[in-house]
Short mmCIF file of C-alpha atoms in Angstrom, two decimals:
data_model
loop_
_atom_site.label_atom_id
_atom_site.label_comp_id
_atom_site.label_asym_id
_atom_site.label_seq_id
_atom_site.Cartn_x
_atom_site.Cartn_y
_atom_site.Cartn_z
CA UNK A 1 -0.07 0.03 -0.14
CA UNK A 2 2.64 2.24 0.93
CA UNK A 3 4.53 1.84 -2.17
CA UNK A 4 1.25 2.41 -4.14
CA UNK A 5 0.65 5.77 -2.25
CA UNK A 6 4.19 6.55 -2.93
CA UNK A 7 4.14 6.10 -6.79
CA UNK A 8 0.72 7.66 -6.96
CA UNK A 9 1.61 10.79 -5.00
CA UNK A 10 0.89 13.29 -7.60
CA UNK A 11 -2.33 12.18 -8.71
CA UNK A 12 -4.08 11.32 -5.19
CA UNK A 13 -2.74 14.54 -3.64
CA UNK A 14 -4.32 16.61 -6.63
CA UNK A 15 -7.45 14.36 -6.06
CA UNK A 16 -7.35 15.15 -2.43
CA UNK A 17 -6.95 18.57 -2.66
CA UNK A 18 -9.47 19.21 -5.06
CA UNK A 19 -12.04 17.33 -2.69
CA UNK A 20 -10.76 19.59 0.03
CA UNK A 21 -11.05 22.68 -1.93
CA UNK A 22 -14.58 21.96 -2.81
CA UNK A 23 -15.62 22.12 0.59
CA UNK A 24 -13.73 25.16 1.92
CA UNK A 25 -14.44 26.99 -1.55
CA UNK A 26 -13.33 30.70 -1.53
CA UNK A 27 -10.90 30.38 1.94
CA UNK A 28 -7.90 29.41 0.37
CA UNK A 29 -6.16 28.54 -3.05
CA UNK A 30 -5.55 24.93 -4.77
CA UNK A 31 -1.75 25.60 -4.43
CA UNK A 32 -1.99 26.30 -0.68
CA UNK A 33 -4.27 23.41 0.01
CA UNK A 34 -2.09 21.01 -2.21
CA UNK A 35 0.91 22.17 -0.20
CA UNK A 36 -0.10 21.67 2.95
CA UNK A 37 -1.63 18.23 2.06
CA UNK A 38 1.27 17.15 0.34
CA UNK A 39 3.38 17.30 3.81
CA UNK A 40 0.60 15.53 5.48
CA UNK A 41 0.72 12.77 2.53
CA UNK A 42 4.31 11.98 2.44
CA UNK A 43 4.31 11.72 6.45
CA UNK A 44 1.57 9.29 6.09
CA UNK A 45 3.17 7.49 3.34
CA UNK A 46 6.21 7.19 6.02
CA UNK A 47 4.03 6.11 8.81
CA UNK A 48 2.47 3.41 6.52
CA UNK A 49 5.96 2.15 5.31
CA UNK A 50 7.24 1.78 8.69
CA UNK A 51 10.24 3.15 7.77
CA UNK A 52 10.88 5.41 10.85
CA UNK A 53 9.95 5.88 14.39
CA UNK A 54 9.57 9.69 14.23
CA UNK A 55 7.14 9.73 11.27
CA UNK A 56 4.13 8.83 13.77
CA UNK A 57 4.97 11.54 15.81
CA UNK A 58 5.70 14.48 13.12
CA UNK A 59 2.34 13.26 11.45
CA UNK A 60 0.60 13.99 15.09
CA UNK A 61 2.20 17.31 15.27
CA UNK A 62 1.85 18.52 11.63
CA UNK A 63 -1.77 17.71 11.78
CA UNK A 64 -2.17 19.51 15.26
CA UNK A 65 -0.73 22.55 13.69
CA UNK A 66 -2.88 22.22 10.70
CA UNK A 67 -6.12 21.90 12.93
CA UNK A 68 -5.05 24.64 14.99
CA UNK A 69 -4.25 27.03 12.23
CA UNK A 70 -7.99 25.99 10.84
CA UNK A 71 -9.48 27.06 13.85
CA UNK A 72 -7.89 30.34 14.30
CA UNK A 73 -8.93 31.21 10.52
CA UNK A 74 -12.50 30.43 11.57
CA UNK A 75 -13.02 27.27 9.92
CA UNK A 76 -16.02 25.17 10.65
CA UNK A 77 -15.25 21.73 12.76
CA UNK A 78 -16.57 20.09 9.46
CA UNK A 79 -14.47 21.90 6.88
CA UNK A 80 -11.43 20.99 9.32
CA UNK A 81 -12.36 17.19 9.24
CA UNK A 82 -12.78 17.06 5.98
CA UNK A 83 -9.33 17.96 5.14
CA UNK A 84 -8.54 14.54 6.64
CA UNK A 85 -11.39 12.42 5.62
CA UNK A 86 -11.25 13.42 1.95
CA UNK A 87 -8.36 11.28 1.46
CA UNK A 88 -10.24 8.43 1.81
CA UNK A 89 -12.38 9.06 -1.08
CA UNK A 90 -9.35 10.28 -3.00
CA UNK A 91 -7.35 7.09 -2.35
CA UNK A 92 -10.47 4.72 -2.95
CA UNK A 93 -11.13 6.09 -6.40
CA UNK A 94 -7.56 4.86 -7.05
CA UNK A 95 -7.82 1.56 -5.39
CA UNK A 96 -11.34 0.66 -6.29
CA UNK A 97 -9.85 -1.35 -9.62
CA UNK A 98 -7.19 -2.93 -7.89
CA UNK A 99 -8.79 -5.83 -5.58
CA UNK A 100 -5.65 -7.00 -4.01
CA UNK A 101 -5.25 -3.72 -2.22
CA UNK A 102 -8.79 -3.42 -0.84
CA UNK A 103 -7.84 -5.10 2.68
CA UNK A 104 -4.92 -2.90 3.13
CA UNK A 105 -7.54 -0.10 2.27
CA UNK A 106 -9.14 -0.53 5.64
CA UNK A 107 -6.27 -0.51 7.30
CA UNK A 108 -5.56 3.02 5.77
CA UNK A 109 -9.18 4.03 6.26
CA UNK A 110 -8.97 3.38 9.67
CA UNK A 111 -5.70 5.13 10.48
CA UNK A 112 -7.45 7.95 8.68
CA UNK A 113 -10.64 8.12 10.91
CA UNK A 114 -8.04 8.09 13.82
CA UNK A 115 -6.29 11.23 12.35
CA UNK A 116 -9.82 12.63 11.33
CA UNK A 117 -10.56 12.22 15.26
CA UNK A 118 -7.44 13.75 15.93
CA UNK A 119 -7.85 17.00 14.00
CA UNK A 120 -11.46 17.38 15.61
CA UNK A 121 -9.50 17.17 19.06
CA UNK A 122 -6.92 19.82 18.23
CA UNK A 123 -9.35 21.82 16.62
CA UNK A 124 -11.68 21.97 19.63
CA UNK A 125 -8.77 22.44 21.86
CA UNK A 126 -7.32 25.50 19.57
CA UNK A 127 -11.13 27.02 20.17
CA UNK A 128 -11.12 26.32 24.04
CA UNK A 129 -7.93 28.17 24.21
CA UNK A 130 -9.18 31.13 21.78
CA UNK A 131 -12.28 31.35 24.06
CA UNK A 132 -10.49 31.08 27.41
CA UNK A 133 -7.79 34.08 26.20
CA UNK A 134 -10.58 36.40 25.33
CA UNK A 135 -12.18 35.91 28.51
CA UNK A 136 -9.00 36.76 30.30
CA UNK A 137 -8.40 39.88 28.12
CA UNK A 138 -11.98 40.74 28.90
CA UNK A 139 -11.48 40.62 32.62
CA UNK A 140 -8.34 42.60 32.38
CA UNK A 141 -9.95 45.29 30.17
CA UNK A 142 -13.18 45.56 32.14
CA UNK A 143 -12.49 46.80 35.54
CA UNK A 144 -10.83 50.01 35.74
CA UNK A 145 -10.67 51.77 39.09
CA UNK A 146 -10.61 55.60 38.54
CA UNK A 147 -9.94 58.38 40.81
CA UNK A 148 -12.69 60.90 40.59
CA UNK A 149 -11.43 63.05 43.22
CA UNK A 150 -8.76 63.11 46.33
CA UNK A 151 -9.99 60.18 48.47
CA UNK A 152 -13.22 59.49 45.93
CA UNK A 153 -12.69 56.78 43.79
CA UNK A 154 -15.01 54.64 41.36
CA UNK A 155 -15.34 51.51 39.23
CA UNK A 156 -17.46 51.71 36.10
CA UNK A 157 -18.68 48.42 35.52
CA UNK A 158 -19.32 47.46 31.72
CA UNK A 159 -21.19 44.36 31.00
CA UNK A 160 -22.53 41.44 32.83
CA UNK A 161 -21.18 41.14 36.16
CA UNK A 162 -20.63 37.30 36.83
CA UNK A 163 -18.80 35.87 40.14
CA UNK A 164 -15.16 35.70 38.57
CA UNK A 165 -15.65 39.41 37.74
CA UNK A 166 -17.55 40.23 41.07
CA UNK A 167 -14.64 39.11 42.68
CA UNK A 168 -11.85 40.95 40.50
CA UNK A 169 -13.83 43.91 40.97
CA UNK A 170 -13.90 43.48 44.53
CA UNK A 171 -10.43 43.04 45.15
CA UNK A 172 -9.32 45.60 42.54
CA UNK A 173 -11.52 48.32 44.34
CA UNK A 174 -10.25 47.19 47.92
CA UNK A 175 -6.64 47.39 47.04
CA UNK A 176 -7.15 50.60 45.20
CA UNK A 177 -9.13 51.96 48.58
CA UNK A 178 -6.09 51.08 50.46
CA UNK A 179 -3.34 51.97 48.14
CA UNK A 180 -4.77 55.91 47.62
CA UNK A 181 -6.40 55.52 51.22
CA UNK A 182 -9.58 57.23 49.63
CA UNK A 183 -12.96 57.16 51.82
CA UNK A 184 -15.48 57.05 49.21
CA UNK A 185 -15.99 54.39 46.59
CA UNK A 186 -18.78 54.61 43.80
CA UNK A 187 -19.73 51.53 41.81
CA UNK A 188 -21.12 52.73 38.68
CA UNK A 189 -23.59 50.16 37.08
CA UNK A 190 -24.61 52.02 34.11
CA UNK A 191 -23.02 49.52 31.81
CA UNK A 192 -24.56 46.38 33.41
CA UNK A 193 -27.29 45.49 31.24
CA UNK A 194 -29.31 43.52 34.08
CA UNK A 195 -29.54 43.08 37.73
CA UNK A 196 -30.76 40.23 39.01
CA UNK A 197 -30.61 38.67 42.63
CA UNK A 198 -27.13 37.22 42.08
CA UNK A 199 -25.50 40.38 40.64
CA UNK A 200 -27.24 42.78 43.37
CA UNK A 201 -25.76 39.92 46.15
CA UNK A 202 -22.43 40.62 44.43
CA UNK A 203 -22.90 44.24 44.63
CA UNK A 204 -23.97 44.09 48.49
CA UNK A 205 -21.03 41.91 49.36
CA UNK A 206 -18.37 44.47 47.35
CA UNK A 207 -20.20 47.19 49.39
CA UNK A 208 -19.96 45.50 52.56
CA UNK A 209 -16.35 44.76 52.38
CA UNK A 210 -15.70 48.50 51.31
CA UNK A 211 -17.44 49.56 54.47
CA UNK A 212 -15.28 46.77 56.76
CA UNK A 213 -12.33 48.79 55.29
CA UNK A 214 -13.63 52.04 57.03
CA UNK A 215 -14.88 53.67 53.65
CA UNK A 216 -18.19 54.56 52.37
CA UNK A 217 -19.95 52.99 49.34
CA UNK A 218 -22.56 54.60 46.71
CA UNK A 219 -23.95 52.50 43.97
CA UNK A 220 -24.52 54.87 41.05
CA UNK A 221 -26.19 54.38 37.30
CA UNK A 222 -29.49 52.75 38.19
CA UNK A 223 -31.49 53.18 35.51
CA UNK A 224 -35.24 53.17 35.38
CA UNK A 225 -35.68 49.27 34.31
CA UNK A 226 -33.23 48.19 36.61
CA UNK A 227 -34.99 50.32 39.73
CA UNK A 228 -38.13 48.37 38.42
CA UNK A 229 -36.66 44.96 38.39
CA UNK A 230 -34.56 45.49 41.97
CA UNK A 231 -37.78 46.40 43.51
CA UNK A 232 -40.03 43.63 41.74
CA UNK A 233 -37.47 41.31 42.83
CA UNK A 234 -37.33 42.04 46.26
CA UNK A 235 -33.83 43.23 46.66
CA UNK A 236 -32.88 45.60 49.77
CA UNK A 237 -29.52 47.55 49.09
CA UNK A 238 -30.18 48.24 53.41
CA UNK A 239 -28.57 51.66 54.12
CA UNK A 240 -26.43 51.86 51.22
CA UNK A 241 -26.79 54.89 49.10
CA UNK A 242 -27.97 54.52 45.56
CA UNK A 243 -28.00 57.33 43.06
CA UNK A 244 -29.49 57.80 39.59
CA UNK A 245 -26.22 58.58 37.82
CA UNK A 246 -22.25 58.82 38.93
CA UNK A 247 -22.77 62.98 38.89
CA UNK A 248 -25.18 62.57 42.07
CA UNK A 249 -22.72 59.90 43.69
CA UNK A 250 -19.85 62.46 43.37
CA UNK A 251 -22.00 64.86 44.78
CA UNK A 252 -22.53 63.02 47.66
CA UNK A 253 -19.60 62.02 48.48
CA UNK A 254 -17.80 65.66 47.96
CA UNK A 255 -20.72 66.79 50.75
CA UNK A 256 -19.73 63.96 52.75
CA UNK A 257 -16.02 65.10 52.58
CA UNK A 258 -16.98 68.55 53.78
CA UNK A 259 -16.37 69.71 50.38
CA UNK A 260 -19.02 71.58 47.92
CA UNK A 261 -18.76 72.94 44.05
CA UNK A 262 -19.56 76.48 43.56
CA UNK A 263 -19.50 78.54 40.41
CA UNK A 264 -16.50 80.75 39.95
CA UNK A 265 -17.54 84.26 41.19
CA UNK B 1 0.30 32.79 75.60
CA UNK B 2 0.90 36.13 73.85
CA UNK B 3 -0.60 39.30 74.93
CA UNK B 4 -1.53 41.91 73.13
CA UNK B 5 -0.49 45.22 74.66
CA UNK B 6 -3.02 48.14 75.18
CA UNK B 7 -1.64 51.76 75.21
CA UNK B 8 -3.65 54.57 76.36
CA UNK B 9 -3.18 58.07 74.29
CA UNK B 10 -5.07 60.66 75.73
CA UNK B 11 -8.83 59.32 76.32
CA UNK B 12 -8.30 56.87 74.08
CA UNK B 13 -6.76 53.23 73.95
CA UNK B 14 -4.85 51.93 71.24
CA UNK B 15 -4.47 48.42 70.45
CA UNK B 16 -1.84 47.10 67.73
CA UNK B 17 -2.29 43.51 66.77
CA UNK B 18 1.14 42.42 65.42
CA UNK B 19 1.15 38.87 65.73
CA UNK B 20 -1.46 36.07 64.28
CA UNK B 21 -4.32 36.13 66.39
CA UNK B 22 -5.17 32.75 68.07
CA UNK B 23 -8.47 32.40 69.95
CA UNK B 24 -6.99 32.70 73.61
CA UNK B 25 -5.15 35.74 72.44
CA UNK B 26 -8.08 37.74 71.55
CA UNK B 27 -10.25 36.14 74.60
CA UNK B 28 -7.51 37.48 76.80
CA UNK B 29 -7.60 40.95 74.96
CA UNK B 30 -11.16 41.30 75.40
CA UNK B 31 -10.78 40.52 79.02
CA UNK B 32 -7.76 43.05 79.07
CA UNK B 33 -9.68 45.63 77.41
CA UNK B 34 -12.76 45.71 79.49
CA UNK B 35 -10.87 45.97 82.45
CA UNK B 36 -8.70 49.03 80.98
CA UNK B 37 -11.88 50.63 80.00
CA UNK B 38 -13.52 50.35 83.26
CA UNK B 39 -10.09 51.61 84.80
CA UNK B 40 -9.42 54.84 82.69
CA UNK B 41 -12.91 55.59 81.42
CA UNK B 42 -11.61 55.96 78.11
CA UNK B 43 -14.17 57.29 75.50
CA UNK B 44 -12.38 55.55 72.51
CA UNK B 45 -10.63 51.97 71.29
CA UNK B 46 -8.75 51.64 68.49
CA UNK B 47 -7.91 48.14 67.23
CA UNK B 48 -5.04 48.30 64.33
CA UNK B 49 -5.15 45.05 62.45
CA UNK B 50 -2.95 45.95 59.65
CA UNK B 51 -0.69 43.28 60.26
CA UNK B 52 -3.46 40.65 60.70
CA UNK B 53 -3.38 38.46 57.92
CA UNK B 54 -6.14 35.88 58.60
CA UNK B 55 -9.26 36.05 60.53
CA UNK B 56 -12.06 33.39 61.06
CA UNK B 57 -15.53 33.58 62.04
CA UNK B 58 -14.52 33.52 65.84
CA UNK B 59 -12.19 36.44 65.84
CA UNK B 60 -14.83 38.40 63.60
CA UNK B 61 -17.27 37.70 66.45
CA UNK B 62 -14.85 38.74 69.01
CA UNK B 63 -14.24 41.87 67.53
CA UNK B 64 -17.91 42.48 67.29
CA UNK B 65 -18.21 41.63 71.07
CA UNK B 66 -15.37 43.67 71.87
CA UNK B 67 -17.34 46.69 70.15
CA UNK B 68 -20.57 45.69 72.34
CA UNK B 69 -18.28 45.70 75.25
CA UNK B 70 -16.91 49.13 74.90
CA UNK B 71 -20.14 50.62 74.24
CA UNK B 72 -21.36 49.54 77.73
CA UNK B 73 -18.28 51.80 78.84
CA UNK B 74 -19.79 54.58 76.75
CA UNK B 75 -16.74 54.04 74.46
CA UNK B 76 -16.70 53.83 70.23
CA UNK B 77 -14.53 51.42 69.14
CA UNK B 78 -12.68 51.64 65.47
CA UNK B 79 -11.04 48.72 64.01
CA UNK B 80 -8.38 50.31 61.46
CA UNK B 81 -6.10 49.02 58.74
CA UNK B 82 -7.87 45.81 57.86
CA UNK B 83 -6.80 44.30 54.72
CA UNK B 84 -8.65 43.57 51.51
CA UNK B 85 -8.45 40.10 51.73
CA UNK B 86 -9.54 40.16 55.38
CA UNK B 87 -12.28 42.11 54.36
CA UNK B 88 -13.37 39.78 51.35
CA UNK B 89 -13.20 36.94 54.28
CA UNK B 90 -15.28 38.53 56.58
CA UNK B 91 -18.09 39.39 53.81
CA UNK B 92 -18.34 35.70 52.64
CA UNK B 93 -18.56 34.70 56.37
CA UNK B 94 -21.53 36.87 56.44
CA UNK B 95 -20.12 38.98 59.33
CA UNK B 96 -20.42 42.73 58.96
CA UNK B 97 -18.84 43.79 62.41
CA UNK B 98 -22.08 45.16 63.73
CA UNK B 99 -21.39 47.56 66.84
CA UNK B 100 -18.04 48.21 65.61
CA UNK B 101 -16.80 51.01 63.24
CA UNK B 102 -14.12 51.07 60.73
CA UNK B 103 -11.43 53.31 59.20
CA UNK B 104 -8.78 52.92 56.66
CA UNK B 105 -6.10 53.47 59.00
CA UNK B 106 -5.08 54.48 62.43
CA UNK B 107 -5.04 58.43 61.56
CA UNK B 108 -8.40 58.40 60.06
CA UNK B 109 -9.46 55.83 63.17
CA UNK B 110 -8.43 58.75 66.00
CA UNK B 111 -9.92 61.35 63.67
CA UNK B 112 -13.34 59.63 63.77
CA UNK B 113 -13.02 59.35 67.55
CA UNK B 114 -12.01 62.87 68.07
CA UNK B 115 -14.67 64.40 65.75
CA UNK B 116 -17.10 62.65 67.74
CA UNK B 117 -15.82 63.78 71.46
#
């Protein structure tokens, strides 16, 4: 089989490339597909001919790399897997006439199935990686602590507040409070689309922790819909001050700090 | 057993905890503070926990109790210098230190008491 595949290298790779290209039309060129597949093909031939021990490892590495780059380029799982599975069809078209090669074709077919599964594994691993990278960078992006005034800091929250983010916000806010020895913190939730009991729980915990440090905490940016949801869910913010917008919260904080803003004479 | 020293500054008692708190240390501190409050008639207690890295529910409750005891002597208790990690732990435990006031640092804590007096 290995000898047969080696002898018909150009024809099979040509047919294989055509089949693959038919599936991923428009995303890549025939030459490119051909180059990628020719590499894989020679590795497969080396594995089949049992010539050396490294071939299997190299084949797996090449396949993983190819699948990863497919995942990054936005190919679908189907388009990625077909890249491998189409080889079966390509080979079969040539082998069908040669009866003595059929048993060996079964072995090859099983190997291709394995490799196809492997592409899928590598593909999903790469996708998972992309997702986790993105959520990490989103976490970093989304929690700036800004200084509004001497002794007054604020966290403008944008996006959904889940447990991981709430934890991060709390830690950053508290660290910043201690670092700047600010005695007023404003949590602005203008950018938080919905406030449910879980989000409210996180906000209350953060406010309680801020108080434990000896600072005051105000929650600002309560939109009309959010206010209605909060009331209908029966959430009590207790004695934590809430304000409609950041400006009101800043005014309150300034007043508590014994300052007031007056027009220039 | 280690003891936490209690310093008297004017009409305020100042306690700076520099050791890892054990249960019996806190109980001892509570007793000492009660004695001292009754003896000196101090009007305020400042407890500095800047160096404390770990608190559990028992210590949290004891701090609350110290606050309540001080109140019986008409003295206000201020806990100062709590670390963020400690604050997070206490909120996760559901303790909000009722009966005790908090301040970011010793300076602000003393200001708080003097503003009251």
